[in-house]
Short mmCIF file of C-alpha atoms in Angstrom, two decimals:
data_model
loop_
_atom_site.label_atom_id
_atom_site.label_comp_id
_atom_site.label_asym_id
_atom_site.label_seq_id
_atom_site.Cartn_x
_atom_site.Cartn_y
_atom_site.Cartn_z
CA UNK O 6 0.00 0.00 0.00
CA UNK O 7 1.18 3.52 -0.75
CA UNK O 8 2.10 5.79 2.18
CA UNK O 9 -0.34 8.38 3.44
CA UNK O 10 0.51 11.89 2.27
CA UNK O 11 -0.31 15.15 4.07
CA UNK O 12 -2.68 17.67 2.50
CA UNK O 13 -0.51 19.75 0.20
CA UNK O 14 -0.19 20.62 -3.46
CA UNK O 15 3.01 18.59 -3.67
CA UNK O 16 2.87 14.83 -3.68
CA UNK O 17 -0.88 14.43 -4.19
CA UNK O 18 -0.40 12.67 -7.53
CA UNK O 19 2.63 10.65 -8.53
CA UNK O 20 2.96 11.27 -12.27
CA UNK O 21 6.04 9.06 -12.41
CA UNK O 22 3.94 5.94 -11.89
CA UNK O 23 3.55 4.14 -15.22
CA UNK O 24 0.29 2.62 -14.03
CA UNK O 25 -1.30 6.09 -14.03
CA UNK O 26 -0.45 6.64 -17.69
CA UNK O 27 -1.62 3.14 -18.62
CA UNK O 28 -4.94 3.72 -16.86
CA UNK O 29 -5.41 7.08 -18.58
CA UNK O 30 -4.69 5.54 -21.99
CA UNK O 31 -7.14 2.71 -21.32
CA UNK O 32 -9.85 5.18 -20.34
CA UNK O 33 -9.25 7.14 -23.55
CA UNK O 34 -9.05 4.07 -25.77
CA UNK O 35 -12.42 2.52 -24.98
CA UNK O 36 -14.82 5.20 -26.31
CA UNK O 37 -12.53 5.81 -29.29
CA UNK O 38 -12.59 2.11 -30.10
CA UNK O 39 -16.34 1.57 -29.91
CA UNK O 40 -17.14 4.74 -31.85
CA UNK O 41 -14.66 3.84 -34.59
CA UNK O 42 -15.84 0.22 -34.79
CA UNK O 43 -19.53 1.20 -34.83
CA UNK O 44 -19.10 3.82 -37.54
CA UNK O 45 -17.08 1.44 -39.67
CA UNK O 46 -19.94 -1.03 -39.33
CA UNK O 47 -22.56 1.55 -40.23
CA UNK O 48 -20.71 2.81 -43.30
CA UNK O 49 -18.98 -0.33 -44.57
CA UNK O 50 -20.60 -3.26 -42.71
CA UNK O 51 -17.10 -4.25 -41.60
CA UNK O 52 -18.08 -6.43 -38.66
CA UNK O 53 -21.20 -7.90 -40.24
CA UNK O 54 -19.18 -8.94 -43.30
CA UNK O 55 -16.70 -10.72 -41.05
CA UNK O 56 -19.57 -12.82 -39.68
CA UNK O 57 -21.21 -13.72 -42.97
CA UNK O 58 -23.61 -10.78 -42.99
CA UNK O 59 -25.08 -11.68 -39.61
CA UNK O 60 -25.42 -8.20 -38.10
CA UNK O 61 -26.91 -9.43 -34.83
CA UNK O 62 -24.03 -11.84 -34.19
CA UNK O 63 -21.54 -9.10 -35.09
CA UNK O 64 -23.24 -6.77 -32.60
CA UNK O 65 -23.00 -9.42 -29.87
CA UNK O 66 -19.31 -9.88 -30.60
CA UNK O 67 -18.70 -6.13 -30.37
CA UNK O 68 -20.72 -6.07 -27.14
CA UNK O 69 -18.48 -8.76 -25.68
CA UNK O 70 -15.38 -6.84 -26.71
CA UNK O 71 -16.65 -3.59 -25.19
CA UNK O 72 -17.65 -5.36 -21.97
CA UNK O 73 -14.25 -7.05 -21.68
CA UNK O 74 -12.43 -3.79 -22.37
CA UNK O 75 -14.51 -2.12 -19.66
CA UNK O 76 -13.51 -4.75 -17.11
CA UNK O 77 -9.86 -4.41 -18.13
CA UNK O 78 -10.08 -0.61 -17.85
CA UNK O 79 -11.55 -0.88 -14.35
CA UNK O 80 -8.79 -3.27 -13.31
CA UNK O 81 -6.13 -0.86 -14.58
CA UNK O 82 -7.85 2.02 -12.80
CA UNK O 83 -7.84 0.21 -9.46
CA UNK O 84 -4.22 -0.82 -9.99
CA UNK O 85 -3.25 2.77 -10.73
CA UNK O 86 -4.95 4.00 -7.56
CA UNK O 87 -3.09 1.47 -5.43
CA UNK O 88 0.20 2.94 -6.66
CA UNK O 89 -0.80 6.54 -5.88
CA UNK O 90 -0.40 8.65 -2.71
CA UNK O 91 -3.28 8.61 -0.24
CA UNK O 92 -4.84 11.84 1.01
CA UNK O 93 -5.05 11.71 4.80
CA UNK O 94 -8.01 14.11 4.85
CA UNK O 95 -10.16 11.53 3.06
CA UNK O 96 -8.81 8.37 4.65
CA UNK O 97 -10.83 6.66 7.38
CA UNK O 98 -13.49 9.36 7.11
CA UNK O 99 -16.95 7.93 7.73
CA UNK O 100 -18.76 10.64 5.75
CA UNK O 101 -16.40 10.31 2.78
CA UNK O 102 -16.80 6.54 2.78
CA UNK O 103 -20.59 6.86 2.91
CA UNK O 104 -20.55 9.22 -0.06
CA UNK O 105 -18.16 6.89 -1.88
CA UNK O 106 -20.40 3.85 -1.45
CA UNK O 107 -23.48 5.89 -2.36
CA UNK O 108 -21.84 6.98 -5.60
CA UNK O 109 -20.70 3.46 -6.47
CA UNK O 110 -24.08 1.87 -5.73
CA UNK O 111 -26.05 4.62 -7.50
CA UNK O 112 -23.71 4.51 -10.47
CA UNK O 113 -24.08 0.76 -10.84
CA UNK O 114 -27.86 1.03 -10.53
CA UNK O 115 -27.89 3.50 -13.42
CA UNK O 116 -25.64 1.31 -15.56
CA UNK O 117 -27.37 -2.01 -14.88
CA UNK O 118 -30.92 -0.64 -15.12
CA UNK O 119 -30.14 1.03 -18.44
CA UNK O 120 -28.72 -2.25 -19.77
CA UNK O 121 -31.89 -4.02 -18.65
CA UNK O 122 -34.11 -1.41 -20.30
CA UNK O 123 -32.19 -1.40 -23.60
CA UNK O 124 -31.15 -5.02 -23.92
CA UNK O 125 -27.84 -6.12 -25.42
CA UNK O 126 -28.28 -4.58 -28.86
CA UNK O 127 -29.77 -1.37 -27.51
CA UNK O 128 -26.89 -0.99 -25.07
CA UNK O 129 -24.06 -1.93 -27.38
CA UNK O 130 -24.62 0.18 -30.49
CA UNK O 131 -27.12 -2.05 -32.26
CA UNK O 132 -28.39 1.06 -34.06
CA UNK O 133 -25.21 1.09 -36.13
CA UNK O 134 -25.88 -2.51 -37.17
CA UNK O 135 -29.39 -1.68 -38.35
CA UNK O 136 -30.97 -3.15 -35.20
CA UNK O 137 -33.17 -0.24 -34.20
CA UNK O 138 -35.36 0.22 -31.15
CA UNK O 139 -39.07 0.43 -32.04
CA UNK O 140 -39.41 3.57 -29.93
CA UNK O 141 -37.32 5.61 -27.48
CA UNK O 142 -37.00 4.24 -23.95
CA UNK O 143 -38.35 6.77 -21.45
CA UNK O 144 -38.67 4.60 -18.34
CA UNK O 145 -36.14 4.49 -15.49
CA UNK O 146 -33.30 5.39 -15.62
CA UNK O 147 -33.88 7.41 -18.80
CA UNK O 148 -36.44 9.56 -17.01
CA UNK O 149 -33.57 10.75 -14.78
CA UNK O 150 -30.76 11.17 -17.30
CA UNK O 151 -30.45 10.69 -21.05
CA UNK O 152 -27.06 8.98 -20.63
CA UNK O 153 -27.35 6.73 -17.55
CA UNK O 154 -24.51 4.42 -18.54
CA UNK O 155 -22.04 7.26 -18.97
CA UNK O 156 -23.16 9.15 -15.90
CA UNK O 157 -23.35 5.98 -13.82
CA UNK O 158 -19.85 4.93 -14.87
CA UNK O 159 -18.48 8.37 -14.01
CA UNK O 160 -20.12 8.20 -10.58
CA UNK O 161 -18.52 4.81 -9.96
CA UNK O 162 -15.09 6.16 -10.89
CA UNK O 163 -15.53 9.08 -8.52
CA UNK O 164 -16.83 6.86 -5.72
CA UNK O 165 -13.84 4.54 -6.09
CA UNK O 166 -11.44 7.49 -5.94
CA UNK O 167 -13.07 8.63 -2.69
CA UNK O 168 -13.10 5.12 -1.25
CA UNK O 169 -9.38 4.73 -1.89
CA UNK O 170 -8.73 8.36 -0.84
CA UNK O 171 -6.61 8.92 -3.94
CA UNK O 172 -6.41 12.38 -5.57
CA UNK O 173 -5.17 10.69 -8.75
CA UNK O 174 -8.61 9.10 -8.97
CA UNK O 175 -10.19 12.54 -9.23
CA UNK O 176 -7.93 13.34 -12.19
CA UNK O 177 -8.82 10.09 -13.95
CA UNK O 178 -12.51 10.63 -13.16
CA UNK O 179 -12.28 14.07 -14.79
CA UNK O 180 -10.83 12.35 -17.86
CA UNK O 181 -13.75 9.91 -17.89
CA UNK O 182 -16.24 12.76 -17.64
CA UNK O 183 -14.65 14.76 -20.47
CA UNK O 184 -14.34 11.75 -22.77
CA UNK O 185 -17.94 10.69 -22.19
CA UNK O 186 -19.07 14.28 -22.77
CA UNK O 187 -17.23 14.30 -26.09
CA UNK O 188 -18.57 10.85 -26.95
CA UNK O 189 -22.14 12.06 -26.43
CA UNK O 190 -21.48 15.02 -28.72
CA UNK O 191 -20.47 12.55 -31.41
CA UNK O 192 -22.95 9.77 -30.76
CA UNK O 193 -26.21 11.61 -30.09
CA UNK O 194 -26.43 13.46 -33.45
CA UNK O 195 -25.24 10.39 -35.34
CA UNK O 196 -27.78 8.10 -33.67
CA UNK O 197 -30.54 10.69 -34.11
CA UNK O 198 -29.81 10.77 -37.84
CA UNK O 199 -30.01 6.96 -38.04
CA UNK O 200 -33.53 7.04 -36.59
CA UNK O 201 -34.49 10.09 -38.65
CA UNK O 202 -33.44 8.20 -41.76
CA UNK O 203 -35.65 5.29 -40.76
CA UNK O 204 -38.59 7.61 -40.14
CA UNK O 205 -38.11 9.29 -43.51
CA UNK O 206 -38.08 5.90 -45.20
CA UNK O 207 -41.31 4.96 -43.44
CA UNK O 208 -43.03 8.15 -44.57
CA UNK O 209 -42.00 7.72 -48.19
CA UNK O 210 -42.80 4.01 -48.34
CA UNK O 211 -45.76 3.46 -50.69
CA UNK O 212 -48.95 2.30 -49.03
CA UNK O 213 -50.33 -0.93 -50.42
CA UNK O 214 -53.88 -0.56 -51.65
CA UNK O 215 -56.48 -3.12 -50.73
CA UNK O 216 -57.64 -5.08 -53.80
#
């Protein structure tokens, strides 16, 4: 375990630890990967072609990859925190620990409930594979936030940083927040256009006349 550090501007984060850089790179890689892979699928059917045109199977494979990368990212994050200085002000503080657990539990509730509401293909970019939701999901947790998985994940990162009393965790949580904010700026308009395209096709589809 790393030694406890006093509250000061010096020594709060050890930037010489390679594990910190590796964790930061992992956090950055994941949203870049799934956005690139999904857009390649939408434009060129890259993944579907690799699985004989089976878009649903390709989506499940991508889902498995994203899930595994998420677990690996979380492992690297925890490893990085263990190598970082501890802030004495936060350590063994009952209130801080309560807030930490509340953030972790609430964050996981948001993530898991959104996965339940959307299903596998709704959660893992099925829209880009042509697997569209019949209508927008407005039930919990989407009646609280439009991006429960991103917000829930960010809350879990922050809660873990508080639980470990590691200032480096706050820096990595800020990275998570910024990257998810940027991801939403890319994904929301793109996904909206996918559904708008479907709606336009429905409106222009000729109506069959009864004989």
